[in-house]
Coordinates of C-alpha atoms in Angstrom, one line a residue:
M1 CA 151.1 168.4 170.7
T2 CA 148.5 165.6 170.6
M3 CA 145.5 165.4 168.3
N4 CA 142.0 164.4 169.4
N5 CA 139.7 162.2 167.3
H6 CA 138.3 165.3 165.6
G7 CA 141.8 166.4 164.4
R8 CA 141.9 169.3 166.8
P9 CA 144.9 170.0 169.0
T10 CA 144.5 169.1 172.6
S11 CA 147.6 170.8 174.0
P12 CA 146.9 174.0 175.9
D13 CA 149.5 175.7 173.7
H14 CA 147.2 175.3 170.7
V15 CA 143.9 176.4 172.1
P16 CA 142.9 179.4 170.0
S17 CA 143.3 182.8 171.6
D18 CA 140.6 185.4 171.5
R19 CA 142.4 187.3 168.8
N20 CA 142.8 184.6 166.2
V21 CA 139.3 183.2 166.4
E22 CA 137.3 186.5 166.2
T23 CA 136.3 187.8 162.8
V24 CA 135.0 191.2 161.7
S25 CA 131.5 189.6 161.0
G26 CA 131.5 187.5 164.2
S27 CA 131.3 184.4 162.0
R28 CA 133.2 181.1 162.8
G29 CA 134.3 178.7 160.1
L30 CA 131.3 178.1 157.9
L31 CA 128.8 179.3 160.5
Q32 CA 127.8 182.9 159.8
H33 CA 126.8 185.3 162.6
E34 CA 123.2 186.1 162.6
G35 CA 121.6 189.2 164.2
L36 CA 118.1 189.5 165.5
I37 CA 115.3 189.4 162.9
F38 CA 114.7 193.1 163.6
E39 CA 118.3 193.8 162.7
V40 CA 118.2 191.7 159.5
G41 CA 114.9 193.0 158.1
T42 CA 113.8 196.5 157.2
P43 CA 110.6 197.7 159.0
E44 CA 107.5 198.3 156.9
T45 CA 108.9 196.7 153.7
T46 CA 107.1 193.9 151.9
G47 CA 107.7 191.7 148.9
V48 CA 104.1 192.2 147.8
D49 CA 103.3 195.3 145.8
L50 CA 99.5 195.8 145.3
P51 CA 97.8 198.8 143.9
K52 CA 95.5 200.8 146.2
P53 CA 91.9 199.9 145.5
K54 CA 89.9 202.6 143.8
N55 CA 86.5 203.9 145.0
R56 CA 86.7 201.8 148.2
T57 CA 86.1 203.1 151.6
G58 CA 87.5 201.4 154.7
R59 CA 85.2 199.6 157.0
L60 CA 87.2 199.8 160.2
G61 CA 86.1 203.3 161.1
G62 CA 88.2 204.9 163.8
V63 CA 90.2 201.8 164.7
A64 CA 92.2 201.7 161.4
R65 CA 95.9 201.6 162.1
K66 CA 97.5 205.0 161.5
K67 CA 101.2 204.0 161.7
G68 CA 103.3 200.9 160.9
T69 CA 103.5 197.9 163.1
G70 CA 107.3 198.0 163.3
L71 CA 107.6 194.4 162.1
P72 CA 110.7 193.6 160.0
G73 CA 110.2 193.0 156.3
L74 CA 112.4 190.2 154.8
S75 CA 112.7 188.7 151.4
E76 CA 112.2 185.0 151.1
P77 CA 116.0 184.3 150.9
Q78 CA 116.5 186.5 154.0
A79 CA 113.8 184.7 155.9
V80 CA 115.1 181.2 155.0
R81 CA 118.7 182.1 155.8
H82 CA 117.8 183.7 159.1
Y83 CA 116.1 180.6 160.4
M84 CA 118.6 178.2 158.9
R85 CA 121.5 180.1 160.5
L86 CA 119.7 180.1 163.8
S87 CA 119.2 176.3 163.5
Q88 CA 122.9 175.9 163.0
K89 CA 123.4 177.3 166.5
N90 CA 121.5 174.4 168.0
Y91 CA 122.7 171.0 168.8
A92 CA 120.5 168.0 168.0
I93 CA 120.4 164.2 168.5
D94 CA 120.6 163.9 164.7
L95 CA 124.1 165.5 164.9
G96 CA 125.7 163.4 167.6
L97 CA 125.6 161.9 171.0
F98 CA 123.5 164.1 173.4
P99 CA 125.0 163.4 176.8
L100 CA 122.4 165.2 179.0
G101 CA 121.9 163.1 182.1
S102 CA 118.4 162.4 183.3
C103 CA 117.0 163.4 179.9
T104 CA 117.3 160.2 177.9
M105 CA 118.1 161.9 174.6
K106 CA 117.7 158.8 172.4
H107 CA 117.2 158.6 168.6
N108 CA 113.8 159.5 167.3
P109 CA 113.1 156.8 164.6
R110 CA 111.9 158.1 161.3
L111 CA 109.4 155.4 161.1
N112 CA 107.6 157.0 164.1
E113 CA 107.5 160.3 162.2
K114 CA 106.1 158.6 159.0
L115 CA 103.2 157.0 160.8
A116 CA 102.4 160.1 162.9
R117 CA 101.9 161.9 159.6
L118 CA 99.2 159.5 158.3
P119 CA 96.1 161.6 157.5
G120 CA 93.9 159.4 159.8
F121 CA 96.0 160.5 162.8
A122 CA 97.5 163.8 161.7
D123 CA 94.4 165.5 160.3
I124 CA 91.7 164.6 162.8
H125 CA 90.1 167.1 165.2
P126 CA 89.3 166.5 168.8
L127 CA 85.7 167.7 168.3
Q128 CA 85.0 165.2 165.6
P129 CA 82.2 162.7 166.3
Q130 CA 83.7 159.7 168.1
A131 CA 82.2 157.4 165.4
T132 CA 84.6 159.0 162.9
V133 CA 87.8 158.5 164.9
Q134 CA 87.5 154.9 166.1
G135 CA 90.9 154.1 164.8
A136 CA 92.5 156.8 166.8
L137 CA 90.6 155.8 170.0
E138 CA 91.7 152.2 169.4
L139 CA 95.3 153.3 169.1
I140 CA 95.1 155.2 172.4
D141 CA 93.6 152.1 174.0
E142 CA 96.3 149.8 172.7
L143 CA 99.0 152.1 173.8
A144 CA 97.4 152.3 177.3
T145 CA 97.3 148.5 177.4
W146 CA 101.1 148.3 176.6
L147 CA 101.9 150.9 179.3
K148 CA 99.8 149.0 181.9
T149 CA 101.5 145.7 180.9
L150 CA 105.0 147.1 181.0
T151 CA 104.5 148.7 184.4
G152 CA 102.3 146.0 186.0
M153 CA 99.6 148.6 186.9
P154 CA 95.8 148.2 186.3
A155 CA 95.0 151.8 185.1
V156 CA 96.6 154.6 183.2
A157 CA 95.6 158.3 182.6
M158 CA 96.6 159.2 179.0
S159 CA 95.7 162.9 179.1
P160 CA 98.8 164.5 180.9
K161 CA 100.9 166.5 178.4
A162 CA 104.4 166.2 180.0
G163 CA 106.3 164.6 182.8
A164 CA 105.6 167.3 185.3
H165 CA 102.0 167.2 184.2
G166 CA 102.0 163.5 184.9
E167 CA 103.4 164.1 188.3
F168 CA 100.6 166.5 188.9
C169 CA 98.1 163.9 187.8
G170 CA 99.5 161.2 190.2
M171 CA 99.6 163.6 193.1
M172 CA 96.1 164.8 192.5
A173 CA 94.9 161.2 192.5
I174 CA 96.6 160.7 195.8
R175 CA 95.0 163.9 197.1
Q176 CA 91.6 162.7 196.0
A177 CA 92.1 159.3 197.6
L178 CA 93.0 160.9 200.9
I179 CA 89.9 163.1 200.6
A180 CA 87.7 160.0 200.0
R181 CA 89.2 158.5 203.1
G182 CA 88.3 161.6 205.1
E183 CA 92.0 162.5 205.6
G184 CA 92.5 165.2 203.0
E185 CA 93.1 167.9 205.7
T186 CA 95.2 165.8 208.1
R187 CA 97.6 164.0 205.7
K188 CA 99.7 166.8 204.2
R189 CA 103.3 165.7 204.4
V190 CA 105.1 164.3 201.4
L191 CA 108.6 162.9 201.7
V192 CA 111.0 163.8 198.8
P193 CA 114.6 162.6 198.6
A194 CA 117.3 165.2 198.2
S195 CA 118.3 163.8 194.8
A196 CA 114.8 164.3 193.3
H197 CA 114.0 166.2 190.2
G198 CA 113.0 169.8 191.1
T199 CA 109.5 169.2 189.7
N200 CA 108.8 166.7 192.5
P201 CA 108.7 169.1 195.4
A202 CA 107.1 171.8 193.2
T203 CA 104.3 169.4 192.2
A204 CA 103.7 168.4 195.8
V205 CA 103.4 172.0 196.9
Q206 CA 101.1 172.9 193.9
C207 CA 98.8 170.1 195.1
G208 CA 98.6 171.5 198.6
F209 CA 101.1 169.3 200.3
V210 CA 104.1 170.1 202.5
V211 CA 107.5 168.8 201.4
D212 CA 109.8 167.0 203.9
E213 CA 113.2 166.2 202.5
I214 CA 115.0 162.9 203.0
K215 CA 118.8 162.9 202.8
A216 CA 120.8 160.5 200.7
N217 CA 123.2 157.9 202.3
E218 CA 126.8 157.4 201.4
R219 CA 125.7 155.0 198.6
G220 CA 123.6 157.7 196.9
R221 CA 120.3 156.1 197.9
V222 CA 117.6 156.9 200.4
N223 CA 118.8 157.1 204.0
M224 CA 116.6 154.4 205.5
D225 CA 117.3 155.4 209.1
Q226 CA 116.1 158.9 208.4
L227 CA 113.1 157.5 206.5
R228 CA 112.1 155.3 209.4
E229 CA 112.5 158.2 211.8
K230 CA 110.2 160.4 209.8
L231 CA 107.6 157.7 209.5
H232 CA 107.6 156.8 213.2
N233 CA 104.1 157.5 214.7
A234 CA 103.4 159.8 211.8
D235 CA 99.7 160.2 211.0
D236 CA 100.2 163.2 208.7
I237 CA 102.1 161.3 205.9
A238 CA 100.4 161.6 202.5
G239 CA 103.1 159.7 200.6
I240 CA 106.5 159.8 199.1
M241 CA 107.8 160.9 195.7
L242 CA 110.7 158.8 194.7
T243 CA 112.6 158.4 191.4
N244 CA 113.8 154.9 190.6
P245 CA 116.4 154.5 189.2
N246 CA 117.2 157.7 191.0
T247 CA 119.0 160.8 189.6
C248 CA 122.3 159.5 190.8
G249 CA 121.9 156.7 188.2
L250 CA 121.4 154.1 190.9
F251 CA 118.6 151.6 191.6
E252 CA 117.0 152.1 195.0
S253 CA 117.8 148.7 196.4
D254 CA 115.5 149.2 199.4
I255 CA 112.5 150.1 197.3
R256 CA 110.3 147.3 198.5
E257 CA 110.9 148.2 202.1
I258 CA 110.3 151.9 201.3
A259 CA 106.9 151.0 199.8
D260 CA 105.9 148.8 202.7
L261 CA 106.9 151.5 205.2
I262 CA 104.9 154.2 203.4
H263 CA 101.8 152.0 203.1
E264 CA 102.0 151.0 206.8
A265 CA 102.1 154.7 207.6
G266 CA 98.9 155.2 205.6
G267 CA 100.5 157.0 202.6
Y268 CA 100.9 156.4 198.9
F269 CA 104.0 155.7 196.8
Y270 CA 104.5 158.1 193.9
C271 CA 107.4 157.0 191.6
D272 CA 108.9 159.5 189.2
G273 CA 109.2 157.5 186.0
A274 CA 111.7 159.8 184.3
N275 CA 114.3 157.0 184.3
F276 CA 112.0 154.1 183.3
N277 CA 114.1 153.6 180.2
A278 CA 116.7 151.8 182.4
I279 CA 114.3 149.1 183.6
V280 CA 111.7 148.4 180.9
G281 CA 111.2 144.7 180.5
R282 CA 113.3 144.0 183.5
V283 CA 111.2 145.4 186.4
R284 CA 107.6 146.3 186.7
P285 CA 107.0 149.2 189.1
G286 CA 103.7 147.8 190.1
D287 CA 105.5 144.8 191.6
L288 CA 107.6 147.2 193.7
G289 CA 104.6 148.6 195.5
V290 CA 104.2 151.8 193.4
D291 CA 100.8 153.5 193.5
A292 CA 101.4 156.1 190.7
M293 CA 104.1 156.8 188.1
H294 CA 104.2 159.0 185.1
I295 CA 105.9 157.9 182.0
N296 CA 107.8 160.3 179.7
L297 CA 107.0 159.1 176.2
H298 CA 109.7 161.5 174.9
K299 CA 112.3 159.7 176.9
T300 CA 111.4 156.0 177.3
F301 CA 109.5 155.6 174.0
S302 CA 111.5 157.9 171.7
T303 CA 109.0 160.7 170.9
P304 CA 110.7 164.0 170.3
H305 CA 111.7 166.2 173.2
G306 CA 110.3 169.1 171.2
G307 CA 112.0 172.0 172.9
G308 CA 108.9 172.9 174.8
G309 CA 106.6 171.6 172.1
P310 CA 104.0 168.9 172.4
G311 CA 104.8 166.2 175.0
S312 CA 103.0 163.4 176.7
G313 CA 103.3 162.0 180.2
P314 CA 100.8 159.2 180.8
T315 CA 100.4 158.2 184.4
V316 CA 99.8 154.7 185.6
L317 CA 97.8 154.1 188.7
S318 CA 97.5 151.2 191.2
E319 CA 94.2 149.6 192.1
A320 CA 94.0 151.9 195.1
L321 CA 94.2 155.0 193.0
A322 CA 92.5 153.9 189.8
P323 CA 89.0 155.1 190.7
Y324 CA 90.3 158.7 191.0
A325 CA 91.9 158.9 187.6
P326 CA 91.1 162.0 185.6
V327 CA 88.8 162.2 182.6
P328 CA 88.7 161.7 179.7
F329 CA 89.7 158.0 179.2
V330 CA 88.9 155.5 176.6
V331 CA 86.7 152.4 177.2
K332 CA 85.6 149.7 174.8
D333 CA 81.9 148.7 175.0
E334 CA 80.6 145.2 174.6
D335 CA 79.7 145.9 170.9
G336 CA 83.4 146.6 170.2
V337 CA 82.9 150.4 169.9
F338 CA 85.4 152.7 171.6
R339 CA 84.2 155.8 173.4
L340 CA 85.5 158.5 175.6
V341 CA 84.3 158.9 179.2
E342 CA 84.4 162.6 179.6
D343 CA 82.2 163.5 182.6
V344 CA 82.7 163.0 186.3
E345 CA 79.8 160.6 186.7
G346 CA 79.0 156.9 186.2
D347 CA 82.2 155.1 185.4
A348 CA 84.2 158.2 186.5
S349 CA 82.1 159.3 189.5
E350 CA 85.1 159.3 191.9
S351 CA 87.5 161.0 189.4
F352 CA 89.4 164.1 190.6
G353 CA 88.3 165.8 187.4
R354 CA 89.7 167.0 184.1
M355 CA 93.3 168.1 183.5
V356 CA 93.2 169.1 179.8
A357 CA 90.7 170.4 177.3
F358 CA 90.8 167.3 175.1
H359 CA 92.3 163.8 175.1
G360 CA 96.1 164.0 175.2
Q361 CA 98.7 164.3 172.5
M362 CA 97.7 162.2 169.6
G363 CA 100.9 162.6 167.6
M364 CA 103.0 161.4 170.6
F365 CA 100.7 158.4 171.1
V366 CA 101.2 157.3 167.5
R367 CA 105.0 157.7 167.7
A368 CA 105.2 155.8 171.1
L369 CA 103.1 152.9 169.9
T370 CA 105.1 152.7 166.7
Y371 CA 108.3 152.5 168.7
I372 CA 106.8 149.8 171.0
L373 CA 105.4 147.6 168.2
S374 CA 108.6 147.9 166.1
H375 CA 110.7 146.7 169.1
G376 CA 108.3 144.2 170.6
A377 CA 108.6 143.1 174.2
D378 CA 112.0 141.5 173.8
G379 CA 113.3 144.6 171.9
L380 CA 112.2 146.9 174.6
K381 CA 114.0 144.8 177.2
Q382 CA 117.2 144.8 175.1
A383 CA 117.0 148.6 174.6
S384 CA 117.0 149.1 178.4
E385 CA 119.9 146.6 178.8
D386 CA 121.9 148.4 176.1
A387 CA 121.2 151.8 177.8
V388 CA 122.6 150.5 181.1
L389 CA 125.6 148.9 179.3
N390 CA 126.5 152.1 177.5
A391 CA 126.4 154.1 180.7
N392 CA 128.6 151.6 182.5
Y393 CA 131.0 151.6 179.5
I394 CA 131.4 155.4 179.8
Q395 CA 131.9 155.1 183.6
A396 CA 134.6 152.4 183.0
R397 CA 136.3 154.4 180.3
L398 CA 136.5 157.7 182.3
K399 CA 136.9 156.6 185.9
S400 CA 140.7 156.6 185.6
V401 CA 140.7 160.4 184.8
M402 CA 137.4 161.5 186.4
T403 CA 135.9 160.8 189.8
P404 CA 132.8 158.6 189.9
A405 CA 130.4 159.9 192.5
F406 CA 129.7 156.5 194.0
D407 CA 131.3 153.1 193.9
G408 CA 130.0 150.2 191.8
Y409 CA 128.0 149.9 188.7
C410 CA 125.5 152.5 187.6
M411 CA 122.2 152.1 185.8
H412 CA 121.3 154.3 182.8
E413 CA 123.6 157.3 183.5
A414 CA 127.1 157.8 184.9
L415 CA 127.6 160.4 187.6
F416 CA 130.9 162.1 188.3
S417 CA 132.0 164.7 190.9
D418 CA 134.5 167.5 190.3
A419 CA 137.0 166.0 192.9
F420 CA 139.6 165.3 190.1
T421 CA 139.8 169.0 189.0
A422 CA 142.7 171.3 190.0
E423 CA 141.9 174.3 192.1
G424 CA 140.2 177.0 190.1
I425 CA 138.8 174.7 187.4
E426 CA 135.0 174.2 187.7
T427 CA 132.4 171.9 186.2
I428 CA 131.2 174.6 183.9
D429 CA 134.7 174.9 182.4
I430 CA 134.7 171.2 181.5
A431 CA 131.2 171.5 180.1
K432 CA 131.9 174.5 177.9
S433 CA 135.1 172.8 176.6
L434 CA 133.0 169.9 175.3
I435 CA 131.4 172.4 172.9
D436 CA 134.7 172.9 171.2
E437 CA 134.9 169.2 170.8
G438 CA 131.6 169.2 168.9
Y439 CA 129.4 167.9 171.8
H440 CA 126.6 169.3 173.8
P441 CA 127.6 169.5 177.5
M442 CA 126.4 166.9 179.9
T443 CA 124.0 167.8 182.7
M444 CA 125.9 170.1 185.2
Y445 CA 125.5 170.5 189.0
F446 CA 122.7 168.0 189.2
P447 CA 121.8 166.1 191.3
L448 CA 122.6 168.5 194.1
V449 CA 123.8 165.7 196.4
V450 CA 127.1 165.5 194.5
H451 CA 129.5 168.5 194.4
G452 CA 130.2 169.8 190.9
A453 CA 128.1 167.0 189.5
M454 CA 128.5 165.9 185.9
L455 CA 125.7 163.5 184.8
I456 CA 126.0 161.6 181.5
E457 CA 123.3 159.5 179.9
P458 CA 124.2 158.0 176.5
T459 CA 121.0 155.9 176.0
E460 CA 121.0 152.8 173.9
S461 CA 121.2 154.7 170.6
E462 CA 125.0 155.0 170.6
S463 CA 127.5 152.6 169.1
K464 CA 130.7 151.7 170.8
A465 CA 132.6 153.8 168.2
E466 CA 130.5 156.9 169.1
L467 CA 131.0 156.3 172.8
D468 CA 134.7 156.1 172.3
R469 CA 134.8 159.3 170.3
F470 CA 132.9 161.1 173.1
C471 CA 135.1 159.5 175.8
D472 CA 138.3 160.5 173.9
S473 CA 137.2 164.1 173.9
L474 CA 136.1 164.2 177.6
E475 CA 139.2 162.3 178.7
S476 CA 141.4 164.9 177.1
I477 CA 139.5 167.7 178.8
A478 CA 139.6 166.0 182.1
R479 CA 143.3 165.6 182.0
R480 CA 143.7 169.3 181.3
A481 CA 141.3 170.1 184.2
A482 CA 143.4 167.9 186.5
Q483 CA 146.5 169.8 185.5
G484 CA 144.9 173.2 186.1
D485 CA 144.8 174.3 182.5
D486 CA 143.5 177.9 182.6
T487 CA 142.6 177.9 179.0
L488 CA 139.5 175.8 179.9
K489 CA 138.1 178.9 181.6
G490 CA 137.8 180.7 178.2
A491 CA 136.0 177.9 176.4
P492 CA 134.2 177.6 174.0
Y493 CA 136.6 179.1 171.5
L494 CA 135.2 177.5 168.3
A495 CA 131.5 177.9 168.8
P496 CA 129.5 180.6 167.0
M497 CA 129.3 182.6 170.2
R498 CA 131.8 182.8 173.1
R499 CA 131.0 182.1 176.7
L500 CA 128.3 184.5 178.1
D501 CA 128.1 186.1 181.5
E502 CA 125.5 183.7 182.7
T503 CA 124.9 185.5 186.0
K504 CA 124.2 188.8 184.2
A505 CA 122.0 186.9 181.7
A506 CA 119.9 185.5 184.5
R507 CA 119.7 188.6 186.6
K508 CA 119.4 191.3 183.9
P509 CA 118.0 189.6 180.9
I510 CA 117.1 191.7 177.8
L511 CA 113.9 190.1 176.7
K512 CA 112.5 192.7 174.3
W513 CA 114.2 194.4 171.3
V514 CA 113.7 198.1 170.9
E515 CA 115.5 200.2 168.4
A516 CA 117.0 202.4 171.2
N517 CA 119.1 199.5 172.6
A518 CA 119.8 197.7 169.3
D519 CA 123.5 198.5 169.5
S520 CA 123.8 197.3 173.1
V521 CA 121.8 194.1 172.3
A522 CA 124.2 193.3 169.5
A523 CA 127.2 194.0 171.8
E524 CA 125.8 191.6 174.4

């Protein structure tokens, strides 16, 4: 028997069986099983006992409720424990390395959080008179200046609320530019590499374009021969949506030629900035011929990912697209006063319009600018260099037991295929086994151009010691996968819940609790 760095046995003979890890309560270790809130609470009970008012008649007439709402009643300890136990079922960047590839799960500095909670930023309202929020408008303007400087672009739209929203912004600017040229109805084709994020083709279609896929070459980059073929005598090209570094964790070495070819064909170059963290301070996208690029503040500039909560995806624009940027945007008048341009007229007469009700996500702006100022230009460059170094360290550590998808160095993330696994062992088995080692799984089966893909992005946040702990765990699992260890197919064994039937969960999800199926929900 061997022991991993967590003190757990790595020999297949010592993987817990179903029998010796299950308990009557469904609990594991110090993590207690928690039912749905409807199963925990008692309907129509309350901790507040008020006497019925005397000599008072209701004012609701015939719309007064005649029966209970069915909501569960919980005491304060029950409510606190319910949500605490649920939180213990989550993984978080504050718990350990979060290896999701193409997600840039870096540390969220507490300094960011402290400044975002300052009353002058946290308590303002978007409908306040602009004279009362000059500090906030100046902050937005300063962040915009940094983003333009780091990307080498002359304009930026700050209002998009997420990465995909930023994509939509960039593609709408391209659409408006084509309309202004009188080619809005003829240039409808957008080229999208096969390794692109799924939001790229979705955004193009949503903006009224037709997607034309470009295959990857054997090096994991754009197939230039196919690109030239698609652009030959093509007068219907609207542009290209390209991620750089791409989702294989590789820098598109032909990016300048790609930009030139697209521009010669009359199209625009949209760059997905999801992986900007790999090149900040090293490369300016504007120097590469990019016309539009969104920036994920929650990735490159350390604002929280939020689990579907408030995000921000500012979109930088080239000189060719700047006139079509959405409103609102901040300008500084000659008297030093900041104001918002909110109408499609005057300074914004060519704008494609408004994307959001207000001005963007203030809390994320504060966090991002705090991160930028605390690092400085040299620190941002070092962060990118360290992110690339960490990814290459993981690739170097694991390449003897796993199969790198492509030869050579990677950028910010290391990509492996499932070629090293024995017959019957799948990528999902390796990912689920990582849970027993105390880690969230890596990104699985993406990008689609690599069979059984495993994409790992450590970011610059991790120390060598933490990288070694992660690699020790994954190396142990990889060796078992190469040997055909069937116990991997039952993982996770030590998590609060065992492996679910993911196909059934996707095709027949139970999305609403009703008392009649309470027992079946609990069993699921």
